[in-house]
mmCIF file of C-alpha atoms in Angstrom:
data_model
loop_
_atom_site.group_PDB
_atom_site.id
_atom_site.type_symbol
_atom_site.label_atom_id
_atom_site.label_comp_id
_atom_site.label_asym_id
_atom_site.label_seq_id
_atom_site.Cartn_x
_atom_site.Cartn_y
_atom_site.Cartn_z
ATOM 1 C CA MET A 24 33.257 -0.861 -20.283
ATOM 2 C CA ARG A 25 36.662 -1.750 -21.679
ATOM 3 C CA ASP A 26 39.980 -0.627 -20.242
ATOM 4 C CA ASP A 27 40.288 2.139 -22.843
ATOM 5 C CA GLY A 28 37.044 3.787 -21.625
ATOM 6 C CA ALA A 29 34.939 2.697 -24.585
ATOM 7 C CA PHE A 30 31.932 0.419 -24.386
ATOM 8 C CA PRO A 31 31.777 -2.824 -26.367
ATOM 9 C CA HIS A 32 29.217 -2.998 -29.172
ATOM 10 C CA GLY A 33 28.627 0.769 -29.091
ATOM 11 C CA GLU A 34 26.799 0.705 -25.741
ATOM 12 C CA VAL A 35 26.242 3.978 -23.941
ATOM 13 C CA GLU A 36 26.369 4.134 -20.178
ATOM 14 C CA HIS A 37 23.309 5.809 -18.719
ATOM 15 C CA ALA A 38 23.904 7.850 -15.617
ATOM 16 C CA PRO A 39 21.505 7.091 -12.802
ATOM 17 C CA PRO A 40 18.813 9.758 -12.339
ATOM 18 C CA VAL A 41 20.427 11.285 -9.252
ATOM 19 C CA LEU A 42 18.018 14.208 -8.900
ATOM 20 C CA GLU A 43 14.931 12.000 -9.090
ATOM 21 C CA GLN A 44 16.391 9.517 -6.620
ATOM 22 C CA THR A 45 17.311 12.336 -4.253
ATOM 23 C CA LEU A 46 13.792 13.783 -4.432
ATOM 24 C CA ILE A 47 12.268 10.405 -3.618
ATOM 25 C CA GLY A 48 14.538 10.103 -0.580
ATOM 26 C CA VAL A 49 13.644 13.628 0.520
ATOM 27 C CA GLY A 50 9.966 12.748 0.059
ATOM 28 C CA VAL A 51 10.374 9.759 2.368
ATOM 29 C CA LEU A 52 12.087 12.014 4.920
ATOM 30 C CA VAL A 53 9.208 14.517 4.714
ATOM 31 C CA ILE A 54 6.636 11.755 5.226
ATOM 32 C CA GLY A 55 8.634 10.496 8.205
ATOM 33 C CA GLY A 56 8.757 14.023 9.634
ATOM 34 C CA LEU A 57 5.011 14.489 9.191
ATOM 35 C CA LEU A 58 4.385 11.170 10.892
ATOM 36 C CA ALA A 59 6.613 12.299 13.772
ATOM 37 C CA VAL A 60 4.535 15.464 14.149
ATOM 38 C CA GLY A 61 1.396 13.324 14.247
ATOM 39 C CA ALA A 62 2.965 10.892 16.711
ATOM 40 C CA LEU A 63 3.638 13.765 19.098
ATOM 41 C CA THR A 64 -0.120 14.195 19.526
ATOM 42 C CA ILE A 65 -0.720 10.569 20.528
ATOM 43 C CA PRO A 66 -0.645 9.944 24.272
ATOM 44 C CA GLY A 67 2.157 7.691 25.425
ATOM 45 C CA GLU A 68 0.633 6.024 28.482
ATOM 46 C CA ALA A 69 1.732 2.415 28.609
ATOM 47 C CA GLY A 70 -0.891 -0.082 27.604
ATOM 48 C CA TYR A 71 -0.641 -3.795 27.078
ATOM 49 C CA GLN A 72 2.798 -5.105 28.109
ATOM 50 C CA GLY A 73 4.099 -1.563 28.580
ATOM 51 C CA VAL A 74 3.565 -0.583 24.953
ATOM 52 C CA GLY A 75 1.532 2.572 24.482
ATOM 53 C CA PRO A 76 -0.558 3.634 21.512
ATOM 54 C CA ASN A 77 2.238 5.829 20.186
ATOM 55 C CA PHE A 78 4.761 2.982 19.887
ATOM 56 C CA LEU A 79 3.911 1.924 16.322
ATOM 57 C CA PRO A 80 3.784 5.476 14.886
ATOM 58 C CA TRP A 81 7.200 6.183 16.375
ATOM 59 C CA LEU A 82 8.575 2.885 15.058
ATOM 60 C CA VAL A 83 7.320 3.640 11.549
ATOM 61 C CA THR A 84 8.680 7.192 11.847
ATOM 62 C CA ALA A 85 12.128 5.895 12.750
ATOM 63 C CA VAL A 86 12.140 3.394 9.884
ATOM 64 C CA LEU A 87 11.010 6.033 7.382
ATOM 65 C CA LEU A 88 13.649 8.504 8.546
ATOM 66 C CA VAL A 89 16.433 5.918 8.362
ATOM 67 C CA CYS A 90 15.302 4.703 4.924
ATOM 68 C CA GLY A 91 14.893 8.262 3.628
ATOM 69 C CA ALA A 92 18.356 9.257 4.844
ATOM 70 C CA TRP A 93 19.839 6.131 3.274
ATOM 71 C CA MET A 94 18.085 6.852 -0.038
ATOM 72 C CA VAL A 95 19.381 10.428 -0.098
ATOM 73 C CA PHE A 96 22.904 9.237 0.770
ATOM 74 C CA GLU A 97 22.837 6.614 -1.993
ATOM 75 C CA ALA A 98 21.476 9.079 -4.538
ATOM 76 C CA ARG A 99 24.006 11.775 -3.680
ATOM 77 C CA SER A 100 26.929 9.326 -3.729
ATOM 78 C CA GLY A 101 26.271 8.272 -7.312
ATOM 79 C CA GLY A 102 22.787 6.849 -7.308
ATOM 80 C CA PHE A 103 21.602 3.293 -7.267
ATOM 81 C CA ARG A 104 24.220 2.109 -9.723
ATOM 82 C CA ASN A 105 23.429 -1.585 -9.564
ATOM 83 C CA ALA A 106 19.663 -1.288 -9.769
ATOM 84 C CA GLU A 107 18.043 -3.513 -12.350
ATOM 85 C CA GLU A 108 16.023 -2.029 -15.159
ATOM 86 C CA ALA A 109 12.376 -1.684 -14.267
ATOM 87 C CA SER A 110 10.164 -4.421 -15.623
ATOM 88 C CA GLY A 111 6.592 -4.036 -16.779
ATOM 89 C CA ALA A 112 4.848 -1.426 -18.808
ATOM 90 C CA SER A 113 6.379 1.978 -19.359
ATOM 91 C CA THR A 114 3.156 3.666 -18.249
ATOM 92 C CA GLY A 115 0.659 2.839 -15.542
ATOM 93 C CA ASP A 116 -2.679 1.194 -16.159
ATOM 94 C CA TRP A 117 -4.974 4.064 -15.241
ATOM 95 C CA LYS A 118 -8.220 2.133 -15.668
ATOM 96 C CA GLY A 119 -7.089 -0.577 -13.265
ATOM 97 C CA PHE A 120 -5.818 2.069 -10.867
ATOM 98 C CA ALA A 121 -9.199 3.821 -11.050
ATOM 99 C CA TRP A 122 -11.073 0.595 -10.170
ATOM 100 C CA VAL A 123 -8.817 -0.126 -7.175
ATOM 101 C CA SER A 124 -9.022 3.499 -6.008
ATOM 102 C CA ALA A 125 -12.799 3.448 -6.397
ATOM 103 C CA GLY A 126 -12.925 0.332 -4.220
ATOM 104 C CA LEU A 127 -10.985 2.035 -1.438
ATOM 105 C CA LEU A 128 -12.954 5.274 -1.657
ATOM 106 C CA VAL A 129 -16.335 3.508 -1.796
ATOM 107 C CA ASN A 130 -15.325 1.445 1.233
ATOM 108 C CA ALA A 131 -14.386 4.564 3.177
ATOM 109 C CA ALA A 132 -17.586 6.342 2.151
ATOM 110 C CA LEU A 133 -19.996 3.478 2.844
ATOM 111 C CA ILE A 134 -18.511 1.643 5.823
ATOM 112 C CA THR A 135 -20.731 3.453 8.326
ATOM 113 C CA THR A 136 -23.805 3.085 6.095
ATOM 114 C CA LEU A 137 -23.467 -0.498 4.833
ATOM 115 C CA GLY A 138 -21.368 -1.829 7.686
ATOM 116 C CA PHE A 139 -17.888 -3.309 7.681
ATOM 117 C CA ILE A 140 -18.661 -6.626 6.005
ATOM 118 C CA LEU A 141 -20.665 -5.359 3.040
ATOM 119 C CA SER A 142 -18.454 -2.342 2.367
ATOM 120 C CA CYS A 143 -15.298 -4.482 2.499
ATOM 121 C CA ALA A 144 -16.861 -7.060 0.176
ATOM 122 C CA LEU A 145 -17.715 -4.275 -2.277
ATOM 123 C CA CYS A 146 -14.168 -2.945 -1.980
ATOM 124 C CA PHE A 147 -12.878 -6.442 -2.771
ATOM 125 C CA VAL A 148 -15.090 -6.729 -5.872
ATOM 126 C CA LEU A 149 -13.952 -3.366 -7.252
ATOM 127 C CA ALA A 150 -10.283 -3.910 -6.437
ATOM 128 C CA VAL A 151 -10.218 -7.379 -7.993
ATOM 129 C CA ARG A 152 -11.867 -5.961 -11.107
ATOM 130 C CA GLY A 153 -9.103 -3.355 -11.350
ATOM 131 C CA LEU A 154 -6.328 -5.878 -10.800
ATOM 132 C CA ARG A 155 -7.776 -8.190 -13.426
ATOM 133 C CA GLN A 156 -8.149 -5.325 -15.862
ATOM 134 C CA SER A 157 -4.524 -4.324 -15.355
ATOM 135 C CA GLU A 158 -3.559 -7.833 -16.450
ATOM 136 C CA GLY A 159 -5.630 -7.471 -19.607
ATOM 137 C CA ASP A 160 -8.698 -9.393 -18.410
ATOM 138 C CA ALA A 161 -11.565 -6.928 -18.728
ATOM 139 C CA GLY A 162 -14.281 -9.566 -18.307
ATOM 140 C CA GLY A 163 -16.882 -8.580 -15.763
ATOM 141 C CA SER A 164 -19.571 -11.223 -16.108
ATOM 142 C CA LEU A 165 -22.324 -11.467 -13.513
ATOM 143 C CA THR A 166 -21.044 -14.891 -12.456
ATOM 144 C CA ARG A 167 -17.554 -13.526 -11.835
ATOM 145 C CA ILE A 168 -18.884 -10.502 -9.912
ATOM 146 C CA LEU A 169 -21.050 -12.724 -7.701
ATOM 147 C CA ARG A 170 -18.146 -15.091 -7.076
ATOM 148 C CA ASP A 171 -15.899 -12.151 -6.150
ATOM 149 C CA ALA A 172 -18.623 -10.807 -3.842
ATOM 150 C CA GLY A 173 -18.854 -14.214 -2.155
ATOM 151 C CA ILE A 174 -15.093 -14.333 -1.688
ATOM 152 C CA GLY A 175 -15.149 -10.774 -0.318
ATOM 153 C CA LEU A 176 -17.870 -11.729 2.167
ATOM 154 C CA ALA A 177 -15.960 -14.871 3.139
ATOM 155 C CA ILE A 178 -12.902 -12.752 3.931
ATOM 156 C CA ALA A 179 -14.633 -9.777 5.593
ATOM 157 C CA ALA A 180 -17.044 -11.703 7.849
ATOM 158 C CA PRO A 181 -14.405 -13.594 9.873
ATOM 159 C CA VAL A 182 -12.291 -10.443 10.151
ATOM 160 C CA TYR A 183 -15.315 -8.535 11.465
ATOM 161 C CA TRP A 184 -16.146 -11.322 13.888
ATOM 162 C CA MET A 185 -12.575 -11.577 15.193
ATOM 163 C CA PHE A 186 -12.301 -7.838 15.783
ATOM 164 C CA THR A 187 -15.717 -7.404 17.390
ATOM 165 C CA LYS A 188 -16.043 -10.663 19.332
ATOM 166 C CA LEU A 189 -12.485 -11.684 20.179
ATOM 167 C CA LEU A 190 -10.737 -8.328 20.446
ATOM 168 C CA ALA A 191 -13.788 -6.299 21.539
ATOM 169 C CA ILE A 192 -13.038 -3.587 18.977
ATOM 170 C CA ASN A 193 -16.123 -1.862 17.640
ATOM 171 C CA LEU A 194 -16.500 -1.877 13.875
ATOM 172 C CA PRO A 195 -19.503 -0.403 12.096
ATOM 173 C CA GLY A 196 -22.218 -2.957 11.444
ATOM 174 C CA LEU A 197 -25.390 -2.853 9.391
ATOM 175 C CA THR A 198 -27.503 -4.542 12.049
ATOM 176 C CA SER A 199 -27.475 -4.402 15.823
ATOM 177 C CA THR A 200 -26.810 -8.165 16.019
ATOM 178 C CA GLY A 201 -23.248 -7.611 14.845
ATOM 179 C CA TRP A 202 -23.237 -10.262 12.130
ATOM 180 C CA ILE A 203 -23.553 -7.930 9.165
#
């Protein structure tokens, strides 16, 4: 903007969307408040090194409340004035989102039936398909699906083994041996 209040080259200053930014900050505050209500139900007996099971929920609650309050303050004091323009597409890629969501939902639905390793590998295959599709690569050849399944198994199996064998945390398995 020039000294006389006009913009060079006929530019128009766009006011930041204060209401939308305020609502997002309020939403973060609400989520933080709901997490605090949930954290109240978790017992606080000290566990390993004096840290109880409610430590992390309270930490996340505090961070959410601070961030939400900061977002509301920024929005109400003029908005995020120096924010860069958003990059990427103007609309979301709903097909890619559907594939990723399907991966998460299928994992949640089948983890007790198929076991941790197989359900996580299937989740990986579906999520990767969605991420590729969002980048414009809709190819889903059998070779690619099998390779993704192998990568998913290679990631899920060590995670399962570390949790069940090293940390002694029970995860659902397909067999009683604990390897699948």
